Amino acid sequence: MSKTMVALDFSTRKEVYDFLSKFKEPIYVKIGMELTYAFGFEIIRKIKAMGHQIFLDLKLHDIPNTVKQAMKNLAQLEVDVVNLHCSGGSVMMKAAIEGLQEGAIDGKRPLCIGVTQLTSTSQEMMNEELLISGKVEDVVISYATLAKECGLDGVVCSVHEAKAIHQACGEKFLTVTPGIRLSSDSVDDQKRVATPAYAKEQGCDYIVVGRSITTSEDPYETYTMIENIMKEK
Ligand code: C5P
């Protein structure tokens, strides 16, 4: 099973299908708001029908009943992973899991992971605008612990948080980490980046990689090289 989720951050269908055609076998892709809001669920169904696994990154956050019904619909798409904002609270997170269970096809619900704090949220912004006190790292651990208690399967987190999250929530609680760069890459707009080897060392279960693969000269080769690092024993 693939450990590298490739972020399909493209703006046209053609770019998406041209990119996927470079792969000899199904891969794990991350589809976010950009593609979903442009092309609807049709593109998700098509990519699924091609055999790829899908992390549908729509970050739900609403009243519990709305999230429950929305998750029920997402489960019917048979995507593999969905997510939500943990800041929606415990009732919302539990409702999300109920919705996924109700919508599950053949009893297999998508995994559900939580966003603790966005990496775009600074310490200052969290304290002064969102009025959440304490250190970002402590809030991340506290939200992850709550997510686990609510039945979520893991969280999206930075490479640097993965170890502490596993310590607090157990090794089986999934850590899915973006912000990955090869040592030869430019960091683009990411602030704190890490290599796949470092992510592996920190115990990250899955890494989300966008531009390092999508803009590489040979995406298949780069993907395979990263996968091999992630799968090393
Ligand atoms: O191109 P790059 O590897 O930076 O893409 C990373 C992907 O992960 C993008 O789709 C981005 O939106 C997403 N992401 C992130 N940081 C987060 C959450 C999601 O970079 N904290």
PDB file of C-alpha atoms and ligand atoms in Angstrom, residues 7 9 30 57 59 118-119 156 178-181 189-190 208-212, ligand 1:
ATOM      1  CA  ALA A   7      -1.341  16.256  -4.088  1.00  0.00           C
ATOM      2  CA  ASP A   9      -2.968  20.570  -7.225  1.00  0.00           C
ATOM      3  CA  LYS A  30      -4.869  13.888  -2.541  1.00  0.00           C
ATOM      4  CA  ASP A  57      -9.094  16.900   1.491  1.00  0.00           C
ATOM      5  CA  LYS A  59     -11.702  19.855   5.674  1.00  0.00           C
ATOM      6  CA  LEU A 118      -3.436  24.824  10.040  1.00  0.00           C
ATOM      7  CA  THR A 119       0.248  25.357   9.408  1.00  0.00           C
ATOM      8  CA  VAL A 156      -2.834  15.861   9.424  1.00  0.00           C
ATOM      9  CA  PRO A 178       2.617  17.592   4.116  1.00  0.00           C
ATOM     10  CA  GLY A 179       5.522  20.044   3.840  1.00  0.00           C
ATOM     11  CA  ILE A 180       7.855  17.526   2.199  1.00  0.00           C
ATOM     12  CA  ARG A 181      10.736  18.536  -0.040  1.00  0.00           C
ATOM     13  CA  ASP A 189       5.767  28.797  -0.099  1.00  0.00           C
ATOM     14  CA  GLN A 190       6.289  26.130   2.570  1.00  0.00           C
ATOM     15  CA  VAL A 208       1.609  14.312   1.194  1.00  0.00           C
ATOM     16  CA  VAL A 209       3.823  15.446  -1.656  1.00  0.00           C
ATOM     17  CA  GLY A 210       2.801  17.945  -4.299  1.00  0.00           C
ATOM     18  CA  ARG A 211       5.266  19.967  -6.298  1.00  0.00           C
ATOM     19  CA  SER A 212       8.326  17.785  -5.608  1.00  0.00           C
TER      20      SER A 212
HETATM   21  O1  C5P B   1       3.399  21.228  -3.347  1.00  0.00           O
HETATM   22  P1  C5P B   1       3.422  20.843  -1.919  1.00  0.00           P
HETATM   23  O2  C5P B   1       4.173  19.550  -1.632  1.00  0.00           O
HETATM   24  O3  C5P B   1       3.848  21.978  -1.010  1.00  0.00           O
HETATM   25  O4  C5P B   1       1.891  20.517  -1.595  1.00  0.00           O
HETATM   26  C1  C5P B   1       1.474  20.168  -0.309  1.00  0.00           C
HETATM   27  C2  C5P B   1       0.016  19.871  -0.311  1.00  0.00           C
HETATM   28  O5  C5P B   1      -0.383  19.651   1.024  1.00  0.00           O
HETATM   29  C3  C5P B   1      -0.870  20.993  -0.852  1.00  0.00           C
HETATM   30  O6  C5P B   1      -2.030  20.398  -1.435  1.00  0.00           O
HETATM   31  C4  C5P B   1      -1.243  21.755   0.415  1.00  0.00           C
HETATM   32  O7  C5P B   1      -2.479  22.413   0.308  1.00  0.00           O
HETATM   33  C5  C5P B   1      -1.339  20.634   1.426  1.00  0.00           C
HETATM   34  N1  C5P B   1      -1.168  21.019   2.819  1.00  0.00           N
HETATM   35  C6  C5P B   1      -0.038  21.659   3.278  1.00  0.00           C
HETATM   36  N2  C5P B   1       0.078  22.001   4.612  1.00  0.00           N
HETATM   37  C7  C5P B   1      -0.910  21.703   5.440  1.00  0.00           C
HETATM   38  C8  C5P B   1      -2.067  21.058   4.994  1.00  0.00           C
HETATM   39  C9  C5P B   1      -2.160  20.728   3.654  1.00  0.00           C
HETATM   40  O8  C5P B   1       0.885  21.902   2.522  1.00  0.00           O
HETATM   41  N3  C5P B   1      -0.778  21.990   6.714  1.00  0.00           N
END
